[in-house]
XYZ file of C-alpha atoms in Angstrom:
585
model
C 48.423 116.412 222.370
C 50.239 118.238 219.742
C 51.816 116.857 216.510
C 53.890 117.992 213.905
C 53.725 116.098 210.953
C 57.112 115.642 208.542
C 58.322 113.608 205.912
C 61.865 112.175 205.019
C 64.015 113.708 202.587
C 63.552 110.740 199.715
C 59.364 111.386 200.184
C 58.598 113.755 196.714
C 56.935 116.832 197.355
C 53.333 115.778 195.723
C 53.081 112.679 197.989
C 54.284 114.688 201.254
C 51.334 117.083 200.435
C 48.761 114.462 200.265
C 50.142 112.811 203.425
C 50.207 115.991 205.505
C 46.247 116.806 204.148
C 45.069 113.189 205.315
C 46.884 113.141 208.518
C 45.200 116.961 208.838
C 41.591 115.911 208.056
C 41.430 112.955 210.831
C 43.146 115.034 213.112
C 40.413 117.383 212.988
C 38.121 114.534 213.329
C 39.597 112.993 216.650
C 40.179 116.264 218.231
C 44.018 116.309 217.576
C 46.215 119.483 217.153
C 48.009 120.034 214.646
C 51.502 122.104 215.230
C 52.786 124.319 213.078
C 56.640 123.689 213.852
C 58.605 120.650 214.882
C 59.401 123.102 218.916
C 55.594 123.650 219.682
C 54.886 119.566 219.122
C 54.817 117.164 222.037
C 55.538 114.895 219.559
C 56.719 114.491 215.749
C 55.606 112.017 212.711
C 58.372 111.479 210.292
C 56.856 108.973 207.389
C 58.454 107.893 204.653
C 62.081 106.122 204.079
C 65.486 107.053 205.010
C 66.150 110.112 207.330
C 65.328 113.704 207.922
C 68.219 116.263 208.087
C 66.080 118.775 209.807
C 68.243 119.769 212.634
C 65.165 120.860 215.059
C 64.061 116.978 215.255
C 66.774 116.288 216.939
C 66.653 114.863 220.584
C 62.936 115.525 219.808
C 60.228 112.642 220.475
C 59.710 111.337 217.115
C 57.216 108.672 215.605
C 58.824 107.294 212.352
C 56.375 105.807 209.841
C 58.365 104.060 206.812
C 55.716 102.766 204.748
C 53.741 105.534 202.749
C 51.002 103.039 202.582
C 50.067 102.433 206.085
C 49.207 106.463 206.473
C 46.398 106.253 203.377
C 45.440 102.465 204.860
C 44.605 103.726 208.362
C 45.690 107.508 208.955
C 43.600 107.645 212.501
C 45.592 104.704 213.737
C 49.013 106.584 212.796
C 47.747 109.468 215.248
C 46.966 107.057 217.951
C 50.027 105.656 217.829
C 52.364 108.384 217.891
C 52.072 109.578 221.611
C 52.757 105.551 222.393
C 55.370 104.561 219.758
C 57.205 108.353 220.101
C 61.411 107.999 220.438
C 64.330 110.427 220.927
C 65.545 111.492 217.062
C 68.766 110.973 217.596
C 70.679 112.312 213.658
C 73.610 110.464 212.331
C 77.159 112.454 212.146
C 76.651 112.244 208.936
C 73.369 113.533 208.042
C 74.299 116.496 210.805
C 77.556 117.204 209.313
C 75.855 117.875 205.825
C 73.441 119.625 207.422
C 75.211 122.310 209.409
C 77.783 123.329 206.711
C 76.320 126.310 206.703
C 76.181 126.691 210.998
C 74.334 130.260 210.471
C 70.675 130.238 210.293
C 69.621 131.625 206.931
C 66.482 133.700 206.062
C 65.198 132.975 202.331
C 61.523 134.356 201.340
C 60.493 133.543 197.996
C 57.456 134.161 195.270
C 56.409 131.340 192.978
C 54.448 131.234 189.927
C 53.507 129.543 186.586
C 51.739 130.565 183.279
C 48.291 128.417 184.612
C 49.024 129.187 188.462
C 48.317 125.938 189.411
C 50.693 122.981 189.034
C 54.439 124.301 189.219
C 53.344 126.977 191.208
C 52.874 125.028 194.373
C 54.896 122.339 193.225
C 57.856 124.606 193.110
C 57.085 126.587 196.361
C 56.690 123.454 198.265
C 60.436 121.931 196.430
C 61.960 125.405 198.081
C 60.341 125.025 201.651
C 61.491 121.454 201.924
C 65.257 122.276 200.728
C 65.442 125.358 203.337
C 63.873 122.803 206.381
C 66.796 120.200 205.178
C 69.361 123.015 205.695
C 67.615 124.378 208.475
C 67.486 127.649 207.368
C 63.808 129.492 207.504
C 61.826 130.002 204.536
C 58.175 131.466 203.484
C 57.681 131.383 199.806
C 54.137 133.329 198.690
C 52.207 131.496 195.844
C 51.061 133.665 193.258
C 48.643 130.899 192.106
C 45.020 131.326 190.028
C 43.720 132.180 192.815
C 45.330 135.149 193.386
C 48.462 135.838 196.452
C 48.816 132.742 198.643
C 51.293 132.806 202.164
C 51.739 136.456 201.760
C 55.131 138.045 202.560
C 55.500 140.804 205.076
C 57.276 144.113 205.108
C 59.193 142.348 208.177
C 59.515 139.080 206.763
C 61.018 141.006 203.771
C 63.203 143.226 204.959
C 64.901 140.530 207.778
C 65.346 138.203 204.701
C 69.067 137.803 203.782
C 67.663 136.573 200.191
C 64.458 136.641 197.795
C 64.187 133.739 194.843
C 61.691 134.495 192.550
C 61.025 131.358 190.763
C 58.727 132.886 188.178
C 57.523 131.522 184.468
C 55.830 135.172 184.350
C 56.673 138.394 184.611
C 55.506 139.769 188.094
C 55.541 142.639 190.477
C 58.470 142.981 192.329
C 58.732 146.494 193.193
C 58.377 145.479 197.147
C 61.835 143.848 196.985
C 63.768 147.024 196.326
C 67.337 147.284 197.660
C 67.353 143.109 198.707
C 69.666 140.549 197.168
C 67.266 138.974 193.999
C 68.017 135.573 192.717
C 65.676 135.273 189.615
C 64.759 131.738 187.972
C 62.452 129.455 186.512
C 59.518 127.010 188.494
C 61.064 124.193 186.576
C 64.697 124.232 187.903
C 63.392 125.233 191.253
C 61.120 122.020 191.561
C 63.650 119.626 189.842
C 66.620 120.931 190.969
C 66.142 122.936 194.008
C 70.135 122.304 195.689
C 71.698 123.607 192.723
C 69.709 126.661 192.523
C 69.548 127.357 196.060
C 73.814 127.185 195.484
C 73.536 129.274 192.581
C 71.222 132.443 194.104
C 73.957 132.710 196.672
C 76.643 133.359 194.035
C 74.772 134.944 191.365
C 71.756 136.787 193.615
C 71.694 141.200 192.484
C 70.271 144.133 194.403
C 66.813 144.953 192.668
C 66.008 148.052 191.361
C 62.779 148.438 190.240
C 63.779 151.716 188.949
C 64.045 152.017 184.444
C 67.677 151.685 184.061
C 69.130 149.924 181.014
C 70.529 147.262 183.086
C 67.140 146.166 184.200
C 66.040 146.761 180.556
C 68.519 144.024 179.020
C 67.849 141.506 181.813
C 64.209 141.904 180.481
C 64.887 141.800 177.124
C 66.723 138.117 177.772
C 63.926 137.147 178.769
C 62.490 136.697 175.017
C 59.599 136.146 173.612
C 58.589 133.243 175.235
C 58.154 134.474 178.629
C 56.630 137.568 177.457
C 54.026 135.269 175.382
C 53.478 133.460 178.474
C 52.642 136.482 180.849
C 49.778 137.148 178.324
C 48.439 133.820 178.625
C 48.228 133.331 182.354
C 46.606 136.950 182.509
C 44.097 135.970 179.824
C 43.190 132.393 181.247
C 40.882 133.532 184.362
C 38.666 135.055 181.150
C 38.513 132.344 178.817
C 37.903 129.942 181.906
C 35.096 132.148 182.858
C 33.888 133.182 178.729
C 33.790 129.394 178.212
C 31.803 128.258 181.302
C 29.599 130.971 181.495
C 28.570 130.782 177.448
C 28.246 126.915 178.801
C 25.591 126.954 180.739
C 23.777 129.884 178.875
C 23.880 126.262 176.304
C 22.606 124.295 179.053
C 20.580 125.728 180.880
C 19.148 128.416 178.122
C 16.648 125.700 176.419
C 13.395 124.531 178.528
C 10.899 125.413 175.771
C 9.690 122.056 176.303
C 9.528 121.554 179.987
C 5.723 121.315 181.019
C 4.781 125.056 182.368
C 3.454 123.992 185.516
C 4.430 125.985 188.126
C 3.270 129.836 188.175
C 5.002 132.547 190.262
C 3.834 136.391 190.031
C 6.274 138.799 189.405
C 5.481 142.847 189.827
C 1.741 141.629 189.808
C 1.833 139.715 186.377
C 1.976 135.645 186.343
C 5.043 133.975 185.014
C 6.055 130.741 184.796
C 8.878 129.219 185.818
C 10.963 128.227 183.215
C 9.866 131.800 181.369
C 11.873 132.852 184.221
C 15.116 130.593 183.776
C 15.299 130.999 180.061
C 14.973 135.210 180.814
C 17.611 134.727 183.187
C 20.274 132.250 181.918
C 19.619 132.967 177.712
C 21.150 134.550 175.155
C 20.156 137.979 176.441
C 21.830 137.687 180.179
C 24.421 134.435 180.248
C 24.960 134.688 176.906
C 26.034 138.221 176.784
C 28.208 138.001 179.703
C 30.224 134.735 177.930
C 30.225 137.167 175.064
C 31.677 140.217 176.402
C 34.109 137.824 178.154
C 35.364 136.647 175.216
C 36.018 140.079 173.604
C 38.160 140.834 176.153
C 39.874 137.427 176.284
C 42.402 139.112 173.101
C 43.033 142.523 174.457
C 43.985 140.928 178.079
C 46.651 138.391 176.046
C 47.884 141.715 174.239
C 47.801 144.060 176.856
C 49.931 142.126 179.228
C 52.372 140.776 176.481
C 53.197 143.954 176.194
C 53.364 145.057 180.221
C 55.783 141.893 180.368
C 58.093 143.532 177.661
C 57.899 147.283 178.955
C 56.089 147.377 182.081
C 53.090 150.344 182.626
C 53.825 151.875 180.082
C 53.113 149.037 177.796
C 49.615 148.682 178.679
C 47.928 150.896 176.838
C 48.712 150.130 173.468
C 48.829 146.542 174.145
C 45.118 146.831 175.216
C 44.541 149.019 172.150
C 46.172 146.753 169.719
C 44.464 143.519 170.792
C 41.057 145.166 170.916
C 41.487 146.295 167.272
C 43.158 142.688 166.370
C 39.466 141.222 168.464
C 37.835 144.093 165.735
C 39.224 143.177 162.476
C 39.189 139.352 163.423
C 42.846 138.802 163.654
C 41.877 136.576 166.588
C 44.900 135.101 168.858
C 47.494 135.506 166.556
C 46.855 139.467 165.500
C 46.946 139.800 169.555
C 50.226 137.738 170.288
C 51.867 140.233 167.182
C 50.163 143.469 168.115
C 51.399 142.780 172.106
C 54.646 142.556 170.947
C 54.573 145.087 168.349
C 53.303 147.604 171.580
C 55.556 146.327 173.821
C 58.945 147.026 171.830
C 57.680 150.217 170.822
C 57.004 151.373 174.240
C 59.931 150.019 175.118
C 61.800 151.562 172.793
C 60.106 155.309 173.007
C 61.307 154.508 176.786
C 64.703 154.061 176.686
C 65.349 156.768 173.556
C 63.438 159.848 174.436
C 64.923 162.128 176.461
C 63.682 164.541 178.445
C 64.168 167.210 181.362
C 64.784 165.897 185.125
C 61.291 168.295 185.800
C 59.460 166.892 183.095
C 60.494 163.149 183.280
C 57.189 162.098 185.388
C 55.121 162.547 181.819
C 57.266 160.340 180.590
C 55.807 156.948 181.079
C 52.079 158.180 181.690
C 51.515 160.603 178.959
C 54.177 160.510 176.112
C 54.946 156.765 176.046
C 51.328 155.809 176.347
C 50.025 157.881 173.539
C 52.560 157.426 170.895
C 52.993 153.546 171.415
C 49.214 153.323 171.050
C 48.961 155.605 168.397
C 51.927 153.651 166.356
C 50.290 150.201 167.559
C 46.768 151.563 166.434
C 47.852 152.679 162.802
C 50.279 149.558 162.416
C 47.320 146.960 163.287
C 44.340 148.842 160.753
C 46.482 149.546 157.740
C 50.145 146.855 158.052
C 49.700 144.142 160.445
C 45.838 143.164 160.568
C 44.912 142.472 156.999
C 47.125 139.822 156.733
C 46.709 137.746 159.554
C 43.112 138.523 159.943
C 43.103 136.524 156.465
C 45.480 133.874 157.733
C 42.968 133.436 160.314
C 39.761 132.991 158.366
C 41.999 130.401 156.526
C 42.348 129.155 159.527
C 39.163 128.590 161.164
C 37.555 127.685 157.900
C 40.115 124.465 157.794
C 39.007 123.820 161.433
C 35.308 124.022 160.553
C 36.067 121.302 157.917
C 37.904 118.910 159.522
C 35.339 116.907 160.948
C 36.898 113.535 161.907
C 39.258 113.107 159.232
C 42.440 111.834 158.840
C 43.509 115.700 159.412
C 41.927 115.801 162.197
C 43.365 112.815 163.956
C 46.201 114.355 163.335
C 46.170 117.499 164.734
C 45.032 116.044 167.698
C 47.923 112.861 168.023
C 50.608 116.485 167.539
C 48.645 118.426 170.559
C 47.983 115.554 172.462
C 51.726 114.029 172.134
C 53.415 117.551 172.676
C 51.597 117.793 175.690
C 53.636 114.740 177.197
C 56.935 115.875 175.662
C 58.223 117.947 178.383
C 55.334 117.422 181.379
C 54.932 121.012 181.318
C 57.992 122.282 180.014
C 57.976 124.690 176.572
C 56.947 122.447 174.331
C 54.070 121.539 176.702
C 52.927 125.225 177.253
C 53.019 126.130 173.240
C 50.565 123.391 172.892
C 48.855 124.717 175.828
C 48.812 128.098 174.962
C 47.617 127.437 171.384
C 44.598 125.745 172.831
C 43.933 128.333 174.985
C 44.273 130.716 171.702
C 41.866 129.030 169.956
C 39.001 129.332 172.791
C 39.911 132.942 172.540
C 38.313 132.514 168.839
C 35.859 130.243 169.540
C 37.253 127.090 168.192
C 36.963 124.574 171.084
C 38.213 121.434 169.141
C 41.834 122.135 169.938
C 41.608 122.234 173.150
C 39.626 118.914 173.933
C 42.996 117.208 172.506
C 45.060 119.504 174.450
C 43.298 117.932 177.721
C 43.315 114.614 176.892
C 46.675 114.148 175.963
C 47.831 116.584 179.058
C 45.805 113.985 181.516
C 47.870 111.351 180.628
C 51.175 111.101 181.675
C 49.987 111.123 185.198
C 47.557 108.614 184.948
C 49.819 106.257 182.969
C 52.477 106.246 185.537
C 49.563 105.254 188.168
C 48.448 102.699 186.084
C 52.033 101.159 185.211
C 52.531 100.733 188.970
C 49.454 99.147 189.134
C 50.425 96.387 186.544
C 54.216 96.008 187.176
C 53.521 96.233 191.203
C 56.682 94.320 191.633
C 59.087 96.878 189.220
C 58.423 99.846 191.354
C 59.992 100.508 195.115
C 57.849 101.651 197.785
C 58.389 105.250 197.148
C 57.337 104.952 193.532
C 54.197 103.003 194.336
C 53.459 106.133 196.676
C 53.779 108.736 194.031
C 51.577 106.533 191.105
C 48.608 107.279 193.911
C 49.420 110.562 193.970
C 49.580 110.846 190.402
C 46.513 109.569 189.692
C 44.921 112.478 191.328
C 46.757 115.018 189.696
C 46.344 113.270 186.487
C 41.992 113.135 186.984
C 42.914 117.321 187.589
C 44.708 117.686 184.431
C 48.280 118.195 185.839
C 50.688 116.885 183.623
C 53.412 117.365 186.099
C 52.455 114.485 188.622
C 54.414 112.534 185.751
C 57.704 113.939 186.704
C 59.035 111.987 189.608
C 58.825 109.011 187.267
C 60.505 110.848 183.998
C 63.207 112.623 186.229
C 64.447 108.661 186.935
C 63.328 107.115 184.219
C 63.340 109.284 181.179
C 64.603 107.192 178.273
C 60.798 105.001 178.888
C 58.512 106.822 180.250
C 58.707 110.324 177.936
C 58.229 107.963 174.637
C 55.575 105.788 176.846
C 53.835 109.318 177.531
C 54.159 110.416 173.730
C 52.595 107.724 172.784
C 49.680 107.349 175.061
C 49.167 111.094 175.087
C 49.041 110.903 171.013
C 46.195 108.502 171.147
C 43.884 110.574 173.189
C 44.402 113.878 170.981
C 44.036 111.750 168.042
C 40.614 110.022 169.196
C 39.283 113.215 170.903
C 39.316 114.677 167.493
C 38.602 111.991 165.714
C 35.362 111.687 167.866
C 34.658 115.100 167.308
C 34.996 116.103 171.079
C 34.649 120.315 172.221
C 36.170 121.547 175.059
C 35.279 125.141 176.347
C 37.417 125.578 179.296
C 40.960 125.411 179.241
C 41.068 123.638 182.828
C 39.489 121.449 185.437
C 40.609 117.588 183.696
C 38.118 115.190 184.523
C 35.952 117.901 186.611
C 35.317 119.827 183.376
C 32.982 116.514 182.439
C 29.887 117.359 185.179
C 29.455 121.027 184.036
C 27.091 120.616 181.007
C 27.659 122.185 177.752
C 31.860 122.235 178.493
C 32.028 118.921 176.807
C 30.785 117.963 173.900
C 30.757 113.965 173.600
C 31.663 113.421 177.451
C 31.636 110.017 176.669
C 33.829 109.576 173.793
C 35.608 111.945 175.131
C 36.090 109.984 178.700
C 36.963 107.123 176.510
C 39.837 108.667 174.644
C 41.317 109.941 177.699
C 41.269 106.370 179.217
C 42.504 104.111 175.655
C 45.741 106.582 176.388
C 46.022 106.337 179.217
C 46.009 102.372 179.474
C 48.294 102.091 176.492
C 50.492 104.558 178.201
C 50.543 102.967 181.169
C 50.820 99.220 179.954
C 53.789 100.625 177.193
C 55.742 101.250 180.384
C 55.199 98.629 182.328
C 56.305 96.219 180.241
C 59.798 97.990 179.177
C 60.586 99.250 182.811
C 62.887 97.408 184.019
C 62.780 96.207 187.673
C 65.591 97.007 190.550
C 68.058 95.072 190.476
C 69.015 93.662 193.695
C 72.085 96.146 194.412
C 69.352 99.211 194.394
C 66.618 97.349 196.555
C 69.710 96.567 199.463
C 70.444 100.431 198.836
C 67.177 101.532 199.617
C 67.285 98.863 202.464
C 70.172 100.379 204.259
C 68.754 103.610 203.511
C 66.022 103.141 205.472
């Protein structure tokens, strides 16, 4: 038998993706098929309350499943059931009505992605699939996640579509989507408020060009500096992930000194022992090196692609240039955030003001450009731009050295940690981020170790809260605290949103408050953290963490108070909203 598995239109996107994964693993384990689409399915699973305005269900054999909890509590017996307990969908007027106000079937393909490439990226892809299935339009949206190009789009798929929404935090390629109608926005709008901007590409969607035209030019200039600072970051972050981990275990792994030499191997004919072996291999002169040379790189790859984000290609060059010098003369993060910029409006200007023959225009942005933005760049970072803030720096770092767990300290870590919870990844979120990130890039891991803690959180006080007020949250709420528990132990801030997009007034402060006391006691503690990812996974690699313990603890005090803050001031439904969701379902 073959299912499709769906979810109503109240279910939130995070919990529908842990549903569909469940029901997916036992399938596989009682030899179930899964379909791909609702017309190759003997049979459907709708779960969660209230109704599904997917057209295709309808007349279809459908097996409705109202309680989120009975799919976690025994997922096997909701397969078994289905071919049994199957009935004809039959939609309301009104849900079909809504549905088919637009009666022709729309194409929308779509690319997603986010500064980290792993929360709002998929979040936001996921919010745009489920809008188009409610209109019953067809949709494939490609990820461009962490993990590189997810969901790919064709050539076909492409060209057929009627319209492309790029919901992009970053500046990315788009040169495939010449000539098509281009709706350009953010993966916060698209996840929160999908409708509106699905309403809005329609009405404000433009041809792309990819060609240099000063049109294009000011649309990328409005982009300002904050998008341009986040490109850099999300290039830079698969480095300092791998710098950090990598100098990690040369840490860990590196000192055996005092294991008993016991076992003897020969290598090219002379006897060796074994840890001679491991400390050759995993030491300062191999693993070491590599986290090294990683982290050189980390500042030219934030400078470089600031500047590709402000003038494309051309920008490259003397973005890498400038943040290699900035890396040179110990500038750290902050020389490279000013020298991408610095390269990037000078390309961009040499761009749009020299002139030059139709036959000799091709030099243009691979010769002239290049060279004199990274001469300029070159000469304004060694004699204007580095001295100073490769001094501000020093200041800098020294004052981190020293803080130790004082009052300073605390802090600087309550700030990070309570920013982090401000916005659940909006910009106040990603300048803490990003600052963190920064300071790996220099070798200061301190930062960061708040940064985490206070980013873990939100979601994990919103799980807790429904654990203690049970009786204050509905059914669907209850659902998403499970889910956000997960994403919380991952260090996703944004499993918290469901809960602050109806509740904002109590759960943001709750958040603040909860998140401050984890940055606070992480530094206080005197936790390191050398990766800028991974949450509660980061604790089993040895050498990330410094203090797992403490710093386990500090994650978890903030995450009860959090949690317990907002149970006690939510208030419960009143009776009028529990007899709406009633008659909704």
């Amino acid at each position: 038998m073959s299912i499709y598995i769906t979810t109503t239109n109240q279910t939130g996107p995070a919990i529908a993706k842990l549903i569909k994964a469940e029901l997916n693993l036992v399938a596989k384990e009682i030899n179930e098929t899964i379909a791909e689409n609702v017309n190759t399915a003997d049979v459907t699973i709708l779960i969660g309350k209230g109704t599904s305005s997917d057209l295709a269900l309808n007349g279809k054999n459908v097996y409705s499943v109202s309680n989120v909890d009975e799919v976690f509590a025994n997922p096997k017996q909701i397969l078994k059931d289905a071919a049994t307990k199957a009935k004809s969908y039959i939609m309301s007027p009104v849900d079909e009505k809504a549905t088919s106000a637009d009666s022709d079937m729309k194409r929308i393909v779509a690319i997603t992605a986010c500064p980290t490439g792993v929360a709002h990226t998929f979040m936001a892809a996921e919010a745009i699939e489920e809008e188009a299935k409610k209109r019953g339009w067809w949709c494939k949206v490609e990820t461009r996640g962490s993990v590189g190009v997810g969901n790919e789009l064709t050539a076909e798929e492409i060209a057929s579509a009627d319209i492309v929404i790029v919901a992009c935090d970053i500046e990315v390629d788009l040169s495939k989507f010449a000539g098509k109608l281009v709706y350009r926005t953010k993966t916060g709008p698209a996840l929160k408020k999908t409708a509106q901007e699905f309403d809005r590409a329609f009405k404000e969607a433009q041809i792309y060009q990819p060609t240099s035209t000063v049109k294009s030019t000011t649309t990328k200039e409005k982009k300002g500096i904050y998008q341009h600072l986040l490109t850099g970051i999300s290039y830079m972050l698969p480095m300092v992930v791998a710098g950090g981990l990598i100098t990690a275990l040369s840490f860990a792994l590196g000192h055996f000194e005092d294991v008993p030499k016991l076992v003897k191997v020969i290598v090219d004919g002379v006897e060796v022992t074994k840890t001679s072996m491991v400390n050759t291999l995993v030491g300062e002169p191999h693993f070491g090196e590599i986290g090294s040379l990683a982290f050189k790189l980390m500042i030219p790859l934030l400078s470089g692609y600031i500047s590709y984000s402000i003038a494309d290609r051309p920008g490259l060059a003397p973005g890498f240039v400038g943040g290699f010098l900035a890396s040179e003369i110990k500038a750290g993060f902050l020389g490279g955030i000013v020298a991408g910029y610095f390269a990037g409006y000078v390309a961009l200007l040499l761009t749009r003001f020299i002139k030059l023959p139709q036959s000799m225009s091709a030099l243009k942005p691979i010769l002239i450009v290049p060279v004199l933005a990274t001469l300029a760049t070159g000469l304004a970072m060694q004699f204007v731009i580095g001295g100073p803030i490769a001094y501000l720096m020093a200041a800098l770092d020294a004052w981190l050295e020293n803080m130790g767990n004082s009052s300073s300290a605390v802090i600087l870590g309550a700030v990070l940690g309570a920013m982090m919870c401000t916005d659940m990844g909006g910009p106040l979120n990603k300048v803490a981020y990003a600052s963190g990130v920064g300071f790996i890039a220099t070798q200061q891991y301190a930062p960061m170790a708040a940064i985490m803690a206070g980013g873990m959180v939100p979601p994990l006080a919103m799980s807790i809260a429904t654990f203690l007020a049970r009786n204050k949250f509905n059914e669907t709420e209850r659902g998403s605290g499970k889910a956000a528990f997960v994403l919380g132990l991952c260090f996703i801030s944004e499993g918290a949103i469901p809960f602050a997009a109806r509740d904002p007034l109590r759960v943001i402060p709750s958040c603040i408050i909860g998140g401050a006391i984890a940055g606070g006691l992480a530094l206080l503690w005197e936790t390191t953290l050398r990766t800028p990812h991974g949450g509660l996974f980061a604790l089993v690699i040895p050498g990330v963490v410094e203090h797992p313990v403490k710093y386990l603890l500090a994650i978890t005090i903030g995450s009860i108070v959090g949690g317990t803050i907002y149970a006690i001031i939510k208030k419960p439904e009143t009776n009028l909203e529990k007899v709406a969701e009633e008659s909704v379902a």
